[in-house]
Amino acid sequence: QVQLVESGGGLVQAGDSLILSCTASGRTFSNLVMGWFRQAPGKEREFVATISASGGSTYYTDSVKGRFAISRDNAKNTVYLQMITLEPEDTAVYYCAARYTTNSAVTYSRSGSYSDWGQGTQVTVSP
């Protein structure tokens, strides 16, 4: 089992930037596919971004392309989500997710593909 701890959320204004971090423990980080999801009040949890175990492959939901960037530092067991030009519609609880893999290039965008989840960090973007 993987333990995930997110940090970096907060209250910002529209147009601001924020970087979320998620640190993993419990399994070899370089064997984990990592993903970021978010859930706004009254809405379903939705996919945001994913990165392969090697870091060589990434995939984003359309609404964040060009504004969000996912990256990882396998030496620090940490995945990041850099967010720029934030919009009020980005307001949500952001969750980090992990899945063990032997395929260093695969990514997953479905929440059901992930076995481990963090507790979430709140991001609030004011108009």
PDB file of C-alpha atoms in Angstrom:
ATOM      1  CA  GLN A   1       0.000   0.000   0.000  1.00  0.00           C
ATOM      2  CA  VAL A   2       1.140   3.494  -0.812  1.00  0.00           C
ATOM      3  CA  GLN A   3       0.745   6.435   1.527  1.00  0.00           C
ATOM      4  CA  LEU A   4       0.257   9.764  -0.219  1.00  0.00           C
ATOM      5  CA  VAL A   5       0.402  13.202   1.346  1.00  0.00           C
ATOM      6  CA  GLU A   6      -0.585  16.269  -0.661  1.00  0.00           C
ATOM      7  CA  SER A   7       0.381  19.831   0.136  1.00  0.00           C
ATOM      8  CA  GLY A   8       0.428  23.250  -1.455  1.00  0.00           C
ATOM      9  CA  GLY A   9      -3.248  24.093  -1.697  1.00  0.00           C
ATOM     10  CA  GLY A  10      -4.634  27.444  -0.679  1.00  0.00           C
ATOM     11  CA  LEU A  11      -6.709  30.490  -1.534  1.00  0.00           C
ATOM     12  CA  VAL A  12      -5.567  32.457  -4.567  1.00  0.00           C
ATOM     13  CA  GLN A  13      -7.004  34.957  -7.013  1.00  0.00           C
ATOM     14  CA  ALA A  14      -7.888  34.295 -10.624  1.00  0.00           C
ATOM     15  CA  GLY A  15      -4.771  34.455 -12.758  1.00  0.00           C
ATOM     16  CA  ASP A  16      -2.476  33.385  -9.938  1.00  0.00           C
ATOM     17  CA  SER A  17      -0.255  30.319  -9.844  1.00  0.00           C
ATOM     18  CA  LEU A  18       0.084  27.464  -7.381  1.00  0.00           C
ATOM     19  CA  ILE A  19       2.183  24.322  -7.083  1.00  0.00           C
ATOM     20  CA  LEU A  20       0.787  21.194  -5.468  1.00  0.00           C
ATOM     21  CA  SER A  21       3.075  18.469  -4.156  1.00  0.00           C
ATOM     22  CA  CYS A  22       2.377  14.856  -3.303  1.00  0.00           C
ATOM     23  CA  THR A  23       4.919  12.747  -1.476  1.00  0.00           C
ATOM     24  CA  ALA A  24       4.622   8.982  -1.557  1.00  0.00           C
ATOM     25  CA  SER A  25       5.884   6.257   0.738  1.00  0.00           C
ATOM     26  CA  GLY A  26       5.410   2.547   1.086  1.00  0.00           C
ATOM     27  CA  ARG A  27       6.478   1.397  -2.365  1.00  0.00           C
ATOM     28  CA  THR A  28       9.257   2.138  -4.813  1.00  0.00           C
ATOM     29  CA  PHE A  29       8.215   5.490  -6.248  1.00  0.00           C
ATOM     30  CA  SER A  30       9.767   4.835  -9.642  1.00  0.00           C
ATOM     31  CA  ASN A  31       7.298   1.940 -10.079  1.00  0.00           C
ATOM     32  CA  LEU A  32       4.252   4.144  -9.542  1.00  0.00           C
ATOM     33  CA  VAL A  33       2.056   5.783 -12.126  1.00  0.00           C
ATOM     34  CA  MET A  34       0.857   9.008 -10.553  1.00  0.00           C
ATOM     35  CA  GLY A  35      -2.261  11.032 -11.188  1.00  0.00           C
ATOM     36  CA  TRP A  36      -3.978  14.188 -10.019  1.00  0.00           C
ATOM     37  CA  PHE A  37      -7.746  14.363  -9.740  1.00  0.00           C
ATOM     38  CA  ARG A  38     -10.062  17.022  -8.388  1.00  0.00           C
ATOM     39  CA  GLN A  39     -13.539  17.246  -6.969  1.00  0.00           C
ATOM     40  CA  ALA A  40     -15.552  20.443  -6.867  1.00  0.00           C
ATOM     41  CA  PRO A  41     -18.520  20.843  -4.513  1.00  0.00           C
ATOM     42  CA  GLY A  42     -21.510  18.929  -5.814  1.00  0.00           C
ATOM     43  CA  LYS A  43     -19.583  17.393  -8.672  1.00  0.00           C
ATOM     44  CA  GLU A  44     -17.994  14.066  -9.460  1.00  0.00           C
ATOM     45  CA  ARG A  45     -14.276  13.561  -9.022  1.00  0.00           C
ATOM     46  CA  GLU A  46     -12.572  14.285 -12.328  1.00  0.00           C
ATOM     47  CA  PHE A  47      -9.225  13.500 -13.877  1.00  0.00           C
ATOM     48  CA  VAL A  48      -6.700  16.318 -14.158  1.00  0.00           C
ATOM     49  CA  ALA A  49      -3.313  14.908 -15.132  1.00  0.00           C
ATOM     50  CA  THR A  50      -1.193  11.776 -15.063  1.00  0.00           C
ATOM     51  CA  ILE A  51       2.474  10.962 -15.422  1.00  0.00           C
ATOM     52  CA  SER A  52       4.154   7.657 -16.151  1.00  0.00           C
ATOM     53  CA  ALA A  53       6.515   5.971 -13.724  1.00  0.00           C
ATOM     54  CA  SER A  54       9.518   7.060 -15.781  1.00  0.00           C
ATOM     55  CA  GLY A  55       8.195  10.598 -16.135  1.00  0.00           C
ATOM     56  CA  GLY A  56       8.452  10.369 -19.894  1.00  0.00           C
ATOM     57  CA  SER A  57       4.713  10.345 -20.597  1.00  0.00           C
ATOM     58  CA  THR A  58       2.068  12.784 -19.425  1.00  0.00           C
ATOM     59  CA  TYR A  59      -1.589  13.331 -20.215  1.00  0.00           C
ATOM     60  CA  TYR A  60      -4.015  16.090 -19.279  1.00  0.00           C
ATOM     61  CA  THR A  61      -7.682  16.776 -19.349  1.00  0.00           C
ATOM     62  CA  ASP A  62      -8.523  19.358 -22.007  1.00  0.00           C
ATOM     63  CA  SER A  63      -9.567  22.093 -19.599  1.00  0.00           C
ATOM     64  CA  VAL A  64      -6.093  22.361 -18.041  1.00  0.00           C
ATOM     65  CA  LYS A  65      -3.873  21.870 -21.094  1.00  0.00           C
ATOM     66  CA  GLY A  66      -1.467  24.746 -21.413  1.00  0.00           C
ATOM     67  CA  ARG A  67      -2.106  25.870 -17.832  1.00  0.00           C
ATOM     68  CA  PHE A  68      -1.169  22.874 -15.676  1.00  0.00           C
ATOM     69  CA  ALA A  69       2.002  20.801 -15.764  1.00  0.00           C
ATOM     70  CA  ILE A  70       2.594  17.513 -13.972  1.00  0.00           C
ATOM     71  CA  SER A  71       6.121  16.450 -13.123  1.00  0.00           C
ATOM     72  CA  ARG A  72       7.894  14.102 -10.756  1.00  0.00           C
ATOM     73  CA  ASP A  73      11.149  13.797  -8.883  1.00  0.00           C
ATOM     74  CA  ASN A  74      11.794  10.121  -8.301  1.00  0.00           C
ATOM     75  CA  ALA A  75      14.698  10.910  -5.998  1.00  0.00           C
ATOM     76  CA  LYS A  76      12.315  12.802  -3.706  1.00  0.00           C
ATOM     77  CA  ASN A  77       9.354  10.421  -4.090  1.00  0.00           C
ATOM     78  CA  THR A  78       7.282  13.432  -5.071  1.00  0.00           C
ATOM     79  CA  VAL A  79       4.932  14.370  -7.870  1.00  0.00           C
ATOM     80  CA  TYR A  80       4.032  17.979  -8.588  1.00  0.00           C
ATOM     81  CA  LEU A  81       1.190  19.800 -10.253  1.00  0.00           C
ATOM     82  CA  GLN A  82       2.173  23.269 -11.369  1.00  0.00           C
ATOM     83  CA  MET A  83      -0.873  25.397 -12.049  1.00  0.00           C
ATOM     84  CA  ILE A  84      -0.813  28.780 -13.740  1.00  0.00           C
ATOM     85  CA  THR A  85      -3.505  31.192 -14.859  1.00  0.00           C
ATOM     86  CA  LEU A  86      -5.891  29.697 -12.348  1.00  0.00           C
ATOM     87  CA  GLU A  87      -9.605  30.206 -12.868  1.00  0.00           C
ATOM     88  CA  PRO A  88     -12.511  30.090 -10.401  1.00  0.00           C
ATOM     89  CA  GLU A  89     -13.585  26.893 -12.181  1.00  0.00           C
ATOM     90  CA  ASP A  90     -10.390  25.251 -10.897  1.00  0.00           C
ATOM     91  CA  THR A  91     -11.690  25.483  -7.337  1.00  0.00           C
ATOM     92  CA  ALA A  92     -11.803  21.962  -5.925  1.00  0.00           C
ATOM     93  CA  VAL A  93     -10.192  19.502  -3.588  1.00  0.00           C
ATOM     94  CA  TYR A  94      -7.195  18.088  -5.428  1.00  0.00           C
ATOM     95  CA  TYR A  95      -6.252  14.465  -4.867  1.00  0.00           C
ATOM     96  CA  CYS A  96      -3.065  12.621  -5.650  1.00  0.00           C
ATOM     97  CA  ALA A  97      -3.360   8.975  -6.734  1.00  0.00           C
ATOM     98  CA  ALA A  98      -0.926   6.139  -7.351  1.00  0.00           C
ATOM     99  CA  ARG A  99      -0.858   2.771  -9.015  1.00  0.00           C
ATOM    100  CA  TYR A 100       1.952   0.226  -9.035  1.00  0.00           C
ATOM    101  CA  THR A 101       3.165  -0.738 -12.500  1.00  0.00           C
ATOM    102  CA  THR A 102       5.883  -2.698 -14.249  1.00  0.00           C
ATOM    103  CA  ASN A 103       5.378  -0.590 -17.387  1.00  0.00           C
ATOM    104  CA  SER A 104       7.372   2.608 -17.019  1.00  0.00           C
ATOM    105  CA  ALA A 105       5.597   4.315 -19.923  1.00  0.00           C
ATOM    106  CA  VAL A 106       1.920   3.784 -19.134  1.00  0.00           C
ATOM    107  CA  THR A 107      -0.451   6.472 -17.876  1.00  0.00           C
ATOM    108  CA  TYR A 108      -4.002   6.240 -16.556  1.00  0.00           C
ATOM    109  CA  SER A 109      -6.817   8.775 -16.652  1.00  0.00           C
ATOM    110  CA  ARG A 110      -9.577   6.714 -15.008  1.00  0.00           C
ATOM    111  CA  SER A 111      -9.904   6.987 -11.258  1.00  0.00           C
ATOM    112  CA  GLY A 112     -10.677   3.276 -11.046  1.00  0.00           C
ATOM    113  CA  SER A 113      -7.201   2.499 -12.343  1.00  0.00           C
ATOM    114  CA  TYR A 114      -5.604   3.836  -9.175  1.00  0.00           C
ATOM    115  CA  SER A 115      -5.301   1.884  -5.958  1.00  0.00           C
ATOM    116  CA  ASP A 116      -4.060   4.503  -3.538  1.00  0.00           C
ATOM    117  CA  TRP A 117      -5.239   8.016  -2.800  1.00  0.00           C
ATOM    118  CA  GLY A 118      -4.167  10.957  -0.705  1.00  0.00           C
ATOM    119  CA  GLN A 119      -6.394  12.902   1.623  1.00  0.00           C
ATOM    120  CA  GLY A 120      -6.703  15.876  -0.717  1.00  0.00           C
ATOM    121  CA  THR A 121      -5.731  19.517  -0.593  1.00  0.00           C
ATOM    122  CA  GLN A 122      -8.136  22.401  -1.109  1.00  0.00           C
ATOM    123  CA  VAL A 123      -7.564  24.880  -3.916  1.00  0.00           C
ATOM    124  CA  THR A 124      -9.841  27.909  -3.949  1.00  0.00           C
ATOM    125  CA  VAL A 125      -9.638  30.472  -6.733  1.00  0.00           C
ATOM    126  CA  SER A 126     -11.485  33.725  -6.161  1.00  0.00           C
ATOM    127  CA  PRO A 127     -12.711  35.848  -9.102  1.00  0.00           C
TER     128      PRO A 127
END
